[in-house]
PDB file of C-alpha atoms in Angstrom:
ATOM      1  CA  UNK A  17      -0.360  -0.177  -0.068  1.00 76.00           C
ATOM      2  CA  UNK A  18       1.394   3.008  -1.362  1.00 86.00           C
ATOM      3  CA  UNK A  19       1.577   6.521   1.215  1.00 90.00           C
ATOM      4  CA  UNK A  20      -1.467   8.154  -1.060  1.00 94.00           C
ATOM      5  CA  UNK A  21      -3.613   4.877  -0.579  1.00 91.00           C
ATOM      6  CA  UNK A  22      -3.199   4.865   3.236  1.00 90.00           C
ATOM      7  CA  UNK A  23      -3.751   8.735   3.294  1.00 95.00           C
ATOM      8  CA  UNK A  24      -6.876   8.403   1.039  1.00 96.00           C
ATOM      9  CA  UNK A  25      -7.924   5.800   2.816  1.00 94.00           C
ATOM     10  CA  UNK A  26      -7.387   6.614   6.613  1.00 94.00           C
ATOM     11  CA  UNK A  27      -7.498  10.447   6.360  1.00 97.00           C
ATOM     12  CA  UNK A  28     -11.326  10.536   7.856  1.00 97.00           C
ATOM     13  CA  UNK A  29     -10.934   7.862  10.421  1.00 96.00           C
ATOM     14  CA  UNK A  30      -8.099   9.185  11.629  1.00 97.00           C
ATOM     15  CA  UNK A  31      -9.514  12.638  12.142  1.00 97.00           C
ATOM     16  CA  UNK A  32     -12.728  11.292  13.328  1.00 97.00           C
ATOM     17  CA  UNK A  33     -10.853   9.374  15.946  1.00 97.00           C
ATOM     18  CA  UNK A  34      -9.084  12.637  17.068  1.00 97.00           C
ATOM     19  CA  UNK A  35     -12.171  14.567  17.173  1.00 97.00           C
ATOM     20  CA  UNK A  36     -13.623  12.043  19.473  1.00 97.00           C
ATOM     21  CA  UNK A  37     -10.136  13.041  21.860  1.00 97.00           C
ATOM     22  CA  UNK A  38      -9.939  16.800  21.356  1.00 98.00           C
ATOM     23  CA  UNK A  39     -13.391  17.985  19.929  1.00 97.00           C
ATOM     24  CA  UNK A  40     -12.106  20.654  18.202  1.00 98.00           C
ATOM     25  CA  UNK A  41     -11.944  20.777  14.350  1.00 97.00           C
ATOM     26  CA  UNK A  42      -8.446  22.779  13.854  1.00 98.00           C
ATOM     27  CA  UNK A  43      -7.145  20.806  16.674  1.00 98.00           C
ATOM     28  CA  UNK A  44      -7.993  17.311  15.376  1.00 98.00           C
ATOM     29  CA  UNK A  45      -7.164  17.817  11.925  1.00 98.00           C
ATOM     30  CA  UNK A  46      -3.412  19.200  13.148  1.00 98.00           C
ATOM     31  CA  UNK A  47      -3.560  15.696  14.762  1.00 97.00           C
ATOM     32  CA  UNK A  48      -4.285  14.100  12.043  1.00 97.00           C
ATOM     33  CA  UNK A  49      -1.650  15.671  10.005  1.00 97.00           C
ATOM     34  CA  UNK A  50       1.113  14.975  12.603  1.00 97.00           C
ATOM     35  CA  UNK A  51      -0.322  11.360  12.131  1.00 96.00           C
ATOM     36  CA  UNK A  52       0.267  11.084   8.504  1.00 96.00           C
ATOM     37  CA  UNK A  53       3.706  12.714   8.685  1.00 96.00           C
ATOM     38  CA  UNK A  54       4.846  10.697  11.503  1.00 94.00           C
ATOM     39  CA  UNK A  55       3.816   7.419   8.922  1.00 91.00           C
ATOM     40  CA  UNK A  56       5.295   9.111   5.781  1.00 93.00           C
ATOM     41  CA  UNK A  57       8.700   9.026   8.066  1.00 94.00           C
ATOM     42  CA  UNK A  58       8.889   5.785   9.440  1.00 90.00           C
ATOM     43  CA  UNK A  59       7.938   4.546   5.661  1.00 86.00           C
ATOM     44  CA  UNK A  60      11.595   4.230   4.820  1.00 85.00           C
ATOM     45  CA  UNK A  61      11.780   1.196   7.645  1.00 86.00           C
ATOM     46  CA  UNK A  62       8.788  -0.438   7.002  1.00 78.00           C
ATOM     47  CA  UNK A  63       9.768  -3.695   5.720  1.00 70.00           C
ATOM     48  CA  UNK A  64       6.229  -4.780   4.114  1.00 73.00           C
ATOM     49  CA  UNK A  65       5.453  -7.754   7.329  1.00 73.00           C
ATOM     50  CA  UNK A  66       2.978  -6.093   8.537  1.00 68.00           C
ATOM     51  CA  UNK A  67      -0.812  -5.304   6.879  1.00 67.00           C
ATOM     52  CA  UNK A  68      -2.915  -1.785   7.090  1.00 60.00           C
ATOM     53  CA  UNK A  69      -6.739  -3.483   8.424  1.00 56.00           C
ATOM     54  CA  UNK A  70      -9.062  -1.541   9.151  1.00 53.00           C
ATOM     55  CA  UNK A  71      -6.695   1.181  10.595  1.00 51.00           C
ATOM     56  CA  UNK A  72      -4.560  -1.235  12.426  1.00 48.00           C
ATOM     57  CA  UNK A  73      -1.652  -2.561  11.926  1.00 45.00           C
ATOM     58  CA  UNK A  74      -1.166  -6.273  12.031  1.00 37.00           C
TER      59      UNK A  74
END
């Protein structure tokens, strides 16, 4: 799965979870953005041994 696919498939879910924690639209967007920046930064270390399933790495 490419980063673009992860982003398109999981942005809404990450945003909704963030909203559930902070109940502030702008702050939730920042949290979601920070989450995807962290994913982007960790991609070089990803060995392809895990799969993204329903928003969780297994």
